[in-house]
């Protein structure tokens, strides 16, 4: 059984290691690591695809397939997805790395990134579910293995751990830039190190204090994530319009209202669950 101190030590150790990667000032230094990260995700997808026939042959039962499920968990899944989508704002610093930065090029990068991620994760999720059905874990690579060992997926898990570290490091320059701007601090070495350390280790503290981080992300995503993804962009976009009677305005109003209400509903459900009011 895991000791009470093992988890905090593991989290702090990983953050110390991560600090030396995240302190890099330029995304250019991580250009090769980013390519490797993409290859890791594709590798895991290919392992899931390749192993699916074996899993499906032993576990699949058409009568057990739930084609659609409506539950409160849909709300939390929605806000976590919106929270994760906000990570795409890390694409913005790429503008400074492009030889010919232009709006249409940034839009093309964003569309390709979101579409590519959607295809990969939908493939992993679909085949992962059909492989083990009601035994599907929250993270597909954690599914119960068939046989004595699954070396291919074990390699994938190790690589995914490194992927997460690189992903955090890639987003750190954009985070630091906003902190420099917000607090009016110069982009000196001291403040670069300070903002990197305070961001990483404050996050580590939250992870240590709240073991069930999924609920915490649901609350943060239902408030901050939805505000960034829906509410404020919608309000600002509507503010630039002279009339609200055109199709774009109506579509914006519907999306902003619907997205915000779902986020608030998910946050309310999670708080009630944490309070023990609902299960």
Tab-separated table of N, CA and C in Angstrom, residues 82 85-86 89 223-241 244 248-249 251-257 259-260:
chain	number	residue	atom	x	y	z
A	82	UNK	N	-13.528	21.666	-22.283
A	82	UNK	CA	-13.372	23.107	-22.511
A	82	UNK	C	-12.113	23.635	-21.837
A	85	UNK	N	-9.283	22.615	-23.944
A	85	UNK	CA	-9.241	23.391	-25.186
A	85	UNK	C	-8.506	24.710	-24.994
A	86	UNK	N	-8.595	25.269	-23.799
A	86	UNK	CA	-7.906	26.533	-23.548
A	86	UNK	C	-6.399	26.405	-23.700
A	89	UNK	N	-4.493	27.983	-26.587
A	89	UNK	CA	-3.982	29.355	-26.620
A	89	UNK	C	-2.467	29.381	-26.612
A	223	UNK	N	-15.801	27.347	-14.340
A	223	UNK	CA	-15.802	28.794	-14.112
A	223	UNK	C	-14.793	29.487	-15.034
A	224	UNK	N	-13.507	29.282	-14.742
A	224	UNK	CA	-12.481	29.950	-15.534
A	224	UNK	C	-12.408	29.481	-16.966
A	225	UNK	N	-12.441	28.140	-17.163
A	225	UNK	CA	-12.328	27.600	-18.515
A	225	UNK	C	-13.458	28.050	-19.422
A	226	UNK	N	-14.690	27.981	-18.923
A	226	UNK	CA	-15.838	28.400	-19.714
A	226	UNK	C	-15.812	29.913	-19.955
A	227	UNK	N	-15.369	30.667	-18.963
A	227	UNK	CA	-15.290	32.125	-19.129
A	227	UNK	C	-14.316	32.492	-20.248
A	228	UNK	N	-13.179	31.781	-20.299
A	228	UNK	CA	-12.175	32.074	-21.319
A	228	UNK	C	-12.606	31.581	-22.696
A	229	UNK	N	-13.243	30.411	-22.740
A	229	UNK	CA	-13.594	29.800	-24.020
A	229	UNK	C	-14.892	30.343	-24.614
A	230	UNK	N	-15.846	30.745	-23.753
A	230	UNK	CA	-17.162	31.135	-24.250
A	230	UNK	C	-17.580	32.556	-23.866
A	231	UNK	N	-17.627	32.813	-22.560
A	231	UNK	CA	-18.285	34.030	-22.089
A	231	UNK	C	-17.589	35.305	-22.574
A	232	UNK	N	-16.337	35.490	-22.211
A	232	UNK	CA	-15.656	36.734	-22.569
A	232	UNK	C	-15.457	36.897	-24.076
A	233	UNK	N	-15.043	35.840	-24.810
A	233	UNK	CA	-14.953	36.006	-26.273
A	233	UNK	C	-16.287	36.372	-26.903
A	234	UNK	N	-17.380	35.734	-26.388
A	234	UNK	CA	-18.695	36.046	-26.944
A	234	UNK	C	-19.107	37.484	-26.689
A	235	UNK	N	-18.888	37.963	-25.446
A	235	UNK	CA	-19.244	39.338	-25.099
A	235	UNK	C	-18.427	40.334	-25.919
A	236	UNK	N	-17.132	40.086	-26.035
A	236	UNK	CA	-16.265	40.993	-26.786
A	236	UNK	C	-16.619	40.997	-28.267
A	237	UNK	N	-16.923	39.829	-28.812
A	237	UNK	CA	-17.271	39.745	-30.232
A	237	UNK	C	-18.587	40.459	-30.513
A	238	UNK	N	-19.559	40.276	-29.613
A	238	UNK	CA	-20.841	40.963	-29.798
A	238	UNK	C	-20.669	42.476	-29.672
A	239	UNK	N	-19.706	42.898	-28.844
A	239	UNK	CA	-19.467	44.331	-28.681
A	239	UNK	C	-18.950	45.007	-29.927
A	240	UNK	N	-18.406	44.245	-30.858
A	240	UNK	CA	-17.896	44.831	-32.105
A	240	UNK	C	-18.970	44.930	-33.190
A	241	UNK	N	-20.150	44.384	-32.930
A	241	UNK	CA	-21.206	44.359	-33.939
A	241	UNK	C	-22.137	45.551	-33.787
A	244	UNK	N	-27.526	43.053	-33.781
A	244	UNK	CA	-27.587	41.683	-33.296
A	244	UNK	C	-28.581	40.837	-34.107
A	248	UNK	N	-24.471	35.782	-37.637
A	248	UNK	CA	-23.303	35.626	-36.771
A	248	UNK	C	-23.602	36.051	-35.340
A	249	UNK	N	-24.345	37.116	-35.187
A	249	UNK	CA	-24.685	37.597	-33.851
A	249	UNK	C	-25.583	36.595	-33.128
A	251	UNK	N	-25.886	33.378	-33.737
A	251	UNK	CA	-25.106	32.178	-33.442
A	251	UNK	C	-24.201	32.399	-32.232
A	252	UNK	N	-23.601	33.572	-32.149
A	252	UNK	CA	-22.717	33.880	-31.024
A	252	UNK	C	-23.485	33.922	-29.713
A	253	UNK	N	-24.650	34.520	-29.729
A	253	UNK	CA	-25.483	34.604	-28.518
A	253	UNK	C	-25.870	33.215	-28.041
A	254	UNK	N	-26.286	32.352	-28.982
A	254	UNK	CA	-26.709	30.995	-28.617
A	254	UNK	C	-25.539	30.204	-28.033
A	255	UNK	N	-24.389	30.229	-28.715
A	255	UNK	CA	-23.228	29.478	-28.249
A	255	UNK	C	-22.729	29.988	-26.899
A	256	UNK	N	-22.680	31.315	-26.750
A	256	UNK	CA	-22.195	31.893	-25.493
A	256	UNK	C	-23.116	31.539	-24.331
A	257	UNK	N	-24.420	31.677	-24.548
A	257	UNK	CA	-25.393	31.372	-23.492
A	257	UNK	C	-25.383	29.891	-23.142
A	259	UNK	N	-23.068	27.533	-23.768
A	259	UNK	CA	-21.797	27.096	-23.187
A	259	UNK	C	-21.629	27.548	-21.754
A	260	UNK	N	-22.017	28.782	-21.459
A	260	UNK	CA	-21.876	29.312	-20.101
A	260	UNK	C	-22.805	28.600	-19.127
